[in-house]
XYZ file of C-alpha atoms in Angstrom:
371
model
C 0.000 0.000 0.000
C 1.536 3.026 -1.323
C 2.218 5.967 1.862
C -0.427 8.390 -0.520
C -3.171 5.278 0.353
C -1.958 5.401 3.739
C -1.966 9.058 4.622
C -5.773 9.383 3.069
C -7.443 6.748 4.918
C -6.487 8.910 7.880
C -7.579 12.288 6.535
C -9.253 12.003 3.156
C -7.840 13.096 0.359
C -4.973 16.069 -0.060
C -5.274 16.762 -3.712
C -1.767 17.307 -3.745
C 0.738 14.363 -4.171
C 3.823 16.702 -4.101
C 3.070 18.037 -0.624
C 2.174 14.181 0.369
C 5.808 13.374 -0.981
C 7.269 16.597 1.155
C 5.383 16.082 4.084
C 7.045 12.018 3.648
C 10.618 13.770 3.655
C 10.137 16.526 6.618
C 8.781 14.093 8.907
C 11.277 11.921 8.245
C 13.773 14.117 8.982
C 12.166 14.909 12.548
C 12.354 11.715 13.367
C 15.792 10.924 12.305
C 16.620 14.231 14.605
C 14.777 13.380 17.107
C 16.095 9.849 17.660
C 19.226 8.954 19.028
C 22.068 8.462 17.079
C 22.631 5.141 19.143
C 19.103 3.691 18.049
C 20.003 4.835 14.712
C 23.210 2.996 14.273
C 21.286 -0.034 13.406
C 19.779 1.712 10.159
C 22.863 3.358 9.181
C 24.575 3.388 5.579
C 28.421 2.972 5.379
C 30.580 5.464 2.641
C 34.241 5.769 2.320
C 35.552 9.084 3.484
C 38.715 10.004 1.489
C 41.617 12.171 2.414
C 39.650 15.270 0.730
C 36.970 14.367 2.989
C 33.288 13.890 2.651
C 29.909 16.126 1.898
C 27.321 15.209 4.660
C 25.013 18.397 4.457
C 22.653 15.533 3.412
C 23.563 12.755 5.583
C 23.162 12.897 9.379
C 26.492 11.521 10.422
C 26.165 9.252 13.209
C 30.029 7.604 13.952
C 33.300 7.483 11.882
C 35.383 4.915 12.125
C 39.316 4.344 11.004
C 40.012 0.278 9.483
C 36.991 -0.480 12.357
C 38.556 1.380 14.943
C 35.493 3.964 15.916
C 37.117 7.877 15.487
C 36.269 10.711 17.939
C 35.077 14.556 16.523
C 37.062 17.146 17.575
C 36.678 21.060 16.702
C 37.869 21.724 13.545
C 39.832 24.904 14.901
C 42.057 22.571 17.092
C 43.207 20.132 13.767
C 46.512 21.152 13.932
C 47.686 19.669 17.033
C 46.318 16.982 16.019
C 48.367 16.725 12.862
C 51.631 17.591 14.524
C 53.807 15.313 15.175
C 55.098 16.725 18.344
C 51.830 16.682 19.706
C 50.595 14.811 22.741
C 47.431 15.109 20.764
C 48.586 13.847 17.254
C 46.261 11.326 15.741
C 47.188 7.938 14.914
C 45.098 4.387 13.205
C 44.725 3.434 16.749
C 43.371 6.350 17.947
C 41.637 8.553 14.875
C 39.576 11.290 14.934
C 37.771 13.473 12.821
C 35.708 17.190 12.183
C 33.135 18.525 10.106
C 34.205 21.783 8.048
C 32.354 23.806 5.819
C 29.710 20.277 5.647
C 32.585 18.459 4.853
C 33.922 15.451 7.015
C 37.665 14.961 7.263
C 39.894 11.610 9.112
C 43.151 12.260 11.041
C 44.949 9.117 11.642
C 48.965 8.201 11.676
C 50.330 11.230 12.428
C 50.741 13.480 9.566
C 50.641 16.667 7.962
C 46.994 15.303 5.356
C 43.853 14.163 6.634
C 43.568 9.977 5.558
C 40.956 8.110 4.532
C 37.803 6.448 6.568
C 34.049 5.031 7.053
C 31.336 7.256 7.465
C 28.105 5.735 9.213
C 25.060 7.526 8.380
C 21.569 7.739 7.957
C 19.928 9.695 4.791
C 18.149 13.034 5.168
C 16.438 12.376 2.178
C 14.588 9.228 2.620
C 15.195 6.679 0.241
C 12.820 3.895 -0.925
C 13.954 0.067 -1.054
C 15.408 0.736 -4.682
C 17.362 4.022 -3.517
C 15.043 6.582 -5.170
C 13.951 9.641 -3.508
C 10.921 8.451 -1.283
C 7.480 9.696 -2.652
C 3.758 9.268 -1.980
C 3.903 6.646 -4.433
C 6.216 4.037 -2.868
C 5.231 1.712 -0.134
C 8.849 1.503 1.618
C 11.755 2.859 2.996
C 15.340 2.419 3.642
C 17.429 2.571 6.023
C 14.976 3.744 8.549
C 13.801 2.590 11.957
C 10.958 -0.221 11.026
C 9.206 0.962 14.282
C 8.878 4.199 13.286
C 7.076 4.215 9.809
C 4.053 4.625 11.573
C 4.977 7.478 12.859
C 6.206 8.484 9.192
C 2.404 7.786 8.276
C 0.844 9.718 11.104
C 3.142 12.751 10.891
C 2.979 12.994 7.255
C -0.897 13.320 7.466
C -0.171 15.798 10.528
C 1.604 18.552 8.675
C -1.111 17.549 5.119
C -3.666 18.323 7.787
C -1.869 22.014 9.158
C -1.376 22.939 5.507
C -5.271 21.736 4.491
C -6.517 24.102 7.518
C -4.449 26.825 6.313
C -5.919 26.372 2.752
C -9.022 26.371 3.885
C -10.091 30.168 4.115
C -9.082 30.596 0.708
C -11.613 27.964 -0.542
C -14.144 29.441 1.381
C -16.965 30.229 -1.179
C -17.492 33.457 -2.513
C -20.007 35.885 -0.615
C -23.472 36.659 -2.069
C -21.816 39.525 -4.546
C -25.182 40.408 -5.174
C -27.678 42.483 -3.509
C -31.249 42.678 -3.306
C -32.260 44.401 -6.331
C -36.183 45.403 -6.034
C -37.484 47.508 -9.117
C -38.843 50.699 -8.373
C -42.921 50.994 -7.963
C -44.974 51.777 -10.550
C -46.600 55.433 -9.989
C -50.229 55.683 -9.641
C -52.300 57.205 -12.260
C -54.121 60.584 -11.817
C -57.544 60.014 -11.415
C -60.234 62.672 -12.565
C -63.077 63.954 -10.430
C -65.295 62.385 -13.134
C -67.998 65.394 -12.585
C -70.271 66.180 -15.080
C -68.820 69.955 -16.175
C -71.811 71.635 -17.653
C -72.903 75.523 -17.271
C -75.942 75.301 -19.799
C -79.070 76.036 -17.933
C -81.830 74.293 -18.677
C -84.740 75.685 -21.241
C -87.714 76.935 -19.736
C -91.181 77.366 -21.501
C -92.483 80.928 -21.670
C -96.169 81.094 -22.800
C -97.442 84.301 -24.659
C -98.285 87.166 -22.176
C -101.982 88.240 -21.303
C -103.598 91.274 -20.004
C -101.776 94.294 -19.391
C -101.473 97.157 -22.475
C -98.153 95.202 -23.792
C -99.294 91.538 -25.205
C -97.326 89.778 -27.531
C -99.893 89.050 -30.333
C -100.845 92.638 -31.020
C -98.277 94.541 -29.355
C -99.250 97.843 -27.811
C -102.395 99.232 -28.210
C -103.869 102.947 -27.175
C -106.953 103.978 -27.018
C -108.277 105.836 -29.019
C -109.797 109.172 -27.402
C -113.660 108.830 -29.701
C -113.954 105.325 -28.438
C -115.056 103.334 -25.572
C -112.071 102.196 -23.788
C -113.139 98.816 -22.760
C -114.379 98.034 -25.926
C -110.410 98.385 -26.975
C -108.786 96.843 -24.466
C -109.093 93.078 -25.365
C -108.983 91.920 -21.901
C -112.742 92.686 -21.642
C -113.654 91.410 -24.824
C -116.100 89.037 -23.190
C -117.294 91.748 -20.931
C -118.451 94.202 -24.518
C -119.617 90.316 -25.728
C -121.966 90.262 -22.719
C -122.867 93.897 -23.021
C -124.139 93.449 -26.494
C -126.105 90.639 -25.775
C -127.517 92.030 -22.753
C -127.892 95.489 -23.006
C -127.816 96.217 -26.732
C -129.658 92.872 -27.535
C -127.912 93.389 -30.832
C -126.776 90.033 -31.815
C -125.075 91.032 -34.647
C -122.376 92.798 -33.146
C -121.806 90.320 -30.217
C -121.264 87.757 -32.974
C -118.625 89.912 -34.558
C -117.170 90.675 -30.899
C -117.500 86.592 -30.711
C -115.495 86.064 -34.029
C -113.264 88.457 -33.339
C -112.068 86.794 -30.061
C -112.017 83.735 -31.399
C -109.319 85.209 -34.376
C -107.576 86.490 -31.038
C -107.750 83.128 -29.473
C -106.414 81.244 -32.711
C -103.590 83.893 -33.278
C -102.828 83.303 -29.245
C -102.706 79.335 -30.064
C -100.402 80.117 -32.981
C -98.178 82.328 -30.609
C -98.118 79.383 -28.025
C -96.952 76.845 -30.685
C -94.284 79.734 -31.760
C -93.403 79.480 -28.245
C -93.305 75.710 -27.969
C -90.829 75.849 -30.973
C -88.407 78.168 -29.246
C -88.017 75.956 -26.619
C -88.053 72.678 -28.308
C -85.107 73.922 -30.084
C -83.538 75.133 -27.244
C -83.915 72.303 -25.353
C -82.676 70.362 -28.423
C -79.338 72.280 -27.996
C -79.291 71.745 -24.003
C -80.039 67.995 -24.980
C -77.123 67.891 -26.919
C -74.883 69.608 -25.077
C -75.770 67.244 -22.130
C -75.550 64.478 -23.713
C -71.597 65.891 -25.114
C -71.331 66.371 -21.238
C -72.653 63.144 -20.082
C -70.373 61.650 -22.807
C -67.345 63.359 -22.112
C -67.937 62.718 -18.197
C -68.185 58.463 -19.458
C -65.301 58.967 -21.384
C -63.459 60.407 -18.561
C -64.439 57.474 -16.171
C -63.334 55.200 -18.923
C -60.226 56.580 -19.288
C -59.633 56.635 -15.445
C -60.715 53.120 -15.481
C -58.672 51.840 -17.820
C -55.798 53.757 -15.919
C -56.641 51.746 -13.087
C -56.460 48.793 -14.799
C -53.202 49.139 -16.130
C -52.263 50.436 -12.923
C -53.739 47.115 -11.086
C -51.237 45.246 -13.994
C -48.605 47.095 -13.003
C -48.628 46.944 -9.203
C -49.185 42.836 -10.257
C -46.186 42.265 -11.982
C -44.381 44.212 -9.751
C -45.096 42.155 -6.937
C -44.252 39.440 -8.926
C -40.676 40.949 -9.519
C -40.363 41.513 -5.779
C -41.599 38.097 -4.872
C -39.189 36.499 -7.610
C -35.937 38.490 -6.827
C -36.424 37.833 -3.211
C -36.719 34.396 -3.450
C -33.288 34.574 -5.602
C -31.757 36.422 -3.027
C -32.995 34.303 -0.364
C -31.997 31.157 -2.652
C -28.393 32.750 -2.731
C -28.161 33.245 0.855
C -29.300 29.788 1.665
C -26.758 28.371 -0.739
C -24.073 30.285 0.430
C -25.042 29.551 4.401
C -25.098 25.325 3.369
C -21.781 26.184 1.692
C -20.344 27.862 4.782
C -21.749 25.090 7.103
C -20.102 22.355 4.975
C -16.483 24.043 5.062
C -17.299 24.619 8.769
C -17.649 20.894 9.262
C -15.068 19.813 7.824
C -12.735 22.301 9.113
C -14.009 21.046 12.663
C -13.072 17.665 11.763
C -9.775 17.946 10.238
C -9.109 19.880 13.383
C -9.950 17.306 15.748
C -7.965 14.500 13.185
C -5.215 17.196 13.431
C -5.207 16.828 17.415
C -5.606 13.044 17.595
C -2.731 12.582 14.819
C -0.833 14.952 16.837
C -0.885 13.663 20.312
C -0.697 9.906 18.834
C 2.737 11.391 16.897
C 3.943 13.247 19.782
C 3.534 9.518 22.459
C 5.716 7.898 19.376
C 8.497 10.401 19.274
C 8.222 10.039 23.273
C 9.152 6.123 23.084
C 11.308 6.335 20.149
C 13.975 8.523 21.939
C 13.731 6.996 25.150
């Protein structure tokens, strides 16, 4: 089972097999520090170290030796006395030693003015797999390597995946509602009319001719005449002379002339009425009309207004409609984005707590390894 598998079942995937294949190295190298050389001894790989010494910035050097016999390190700033050969301290085959300069490890044996040749023991700081290659996510081994500590290699791997998942995690966050609630602006309500009926005609009235009096409309003004009888003028007591000539005179004659002449009066007063009829059937024509333009005008109006209010009751529908629909989109958005925000939430809470349980199981390995 490759470490990749290994790492995953214990915190799901990483999405990234390079830091897998980092985090591999790094905690390999804590351990390897961490341990004592002593336990690491066992582990070690051997190299020749040559007179012009040998580059351990990527080895951590646990012993040299000199033809077996196991060399001491000494500070490089004190290699001269231990090259001279008047020295108490000067090195020999039975009693090497050797210092690191400039990452470079270098053997002092028989007493000389050179450094000599020797065995470096040492343990890889970059992990290697059972073939030698660079250890990645993809192998399912390593060498030279404490066996009882590839669990730990495992568990601390997935440790620092974990710290740099966490960390990655605000950046995948998802995007906050960009929008905003957008509500279209309400439609304005018409201007309604009074819907009066606006009409200053006055109505017609019917005058009938005028009677009595010494102005009368069928024979206009009359005088009388100074050799005549007054009230046999004045035709407002026509019937009175009528009666006088039948009573008085007993002179039928004449009342029948008075009666025919009345009854010419009466028929040119029934022609005057009709006259007067006329005048105010055609003025009452014209107020008809003009209250029926009115009356029309006033309908029209109300029609107008009404169909105002109906597109106005359109209106105020669909804009509900638009309110209603972009608040439910909003709302939708919201809701999204809260699910979204719970879900990273949750699993940020339990990579955490993996995080702590990988970490305190880690930390009680490194415990027994270096005790």
């Amino acid at each position: 089972m490759s470490y990749k598998t290994r790492v995953e079942d214990l915190i799901g995937s990483v999405g990234d097999d390079a830091l897998i294949t980092q985090a591999l190295q790094d905690t390999g190298n804590d351990i390897i520090n961490a341990m004592p050389d002593s336990k690491l001894l066992n582990y070690a790989k051997t190299t020749a170290i040559t007179s012009s010494g040998l580059d351990v910035s990527s080895k951590k050097l646990l012993a040299v030796d000199k033809s077996d016999i196991r060399a001491y390190q000494i500070p490089a700033f004190e290699k001269a006395k231990y090259k001279d050969s008047n020295s108490i301290y000067l090195g020999s085959d039975s009693n090497p030693v050797y210092y690191i300069e400039d990452e470079k490890v270098f053997v002092i044996g028989l007493g000389s003015s050179n450094e000599t040749s020797g065995t470096a023991h040492y343990i890889p700081l970059t992990l290697l797999n059972e073939s030698g290659a660079d250890l990645t996510n993809a192998h399912s081994s390593v060498s030279n390597f404490p066996a009882n500590a590839e669990y730990l290699l495992v568990i601390g791997s997935a440790v620092k995946c974990l710290q740099r998942l966490l960390a990655d995690k605000t950046a995948s966050l998802p995007s906050d509602v960009s929008d905003s609630l957008t509500i279209p602006a309400a439609p304005s309500p018409p201007s309604i009319s009074a819907n009066s009926i606006s009409f200053s005609t006055s109505a017609p009235e019917y005058t009938p001719p005028t009677l009595g009096g010494a102005t009368e409309e069928l024979t206009g003004e009359i005088t009388n005449d100074s050799d005549a009888d007054a009230n046999k003028l004045d035709f407002s007591d026509w019937f009175e002379v009528v009666g006088d000539y039948i009573q008085t005179d007993e002179d039928i004659e004449l009342a029948g002339s008075q009666l025919q002449k009345i009854s010419t009066y009466l028929n040119a007063y029934a022609q005057a009425m009709q006259n007067k009829l006329n005048i105010f059937n055609d003025s009452n024509v014209e107020y008809q009309a003009e209250l029926q333009k009115a009356i029309q005008n006033a309908q029209l109006s109300s029609q107008d207004d009404a169909q105002a209010i109906s597109k106005y009751n359109g209106e105020i529908q669909n804009y509900s409609a638009q309110v209603n629909k972009a608040v439910s989109e909003f709302s939708a958005k919201v809701q999204n984005y809260g699910s979204k925000i719970q879900k990273q939430v949750t699993d940020y809470q339990w990579k955490q707590g993996q995080l702590q349980q990988l970490q305190n199981q880690y930390n009680e390995g490194i415990k027994k390894l270096i005790t």
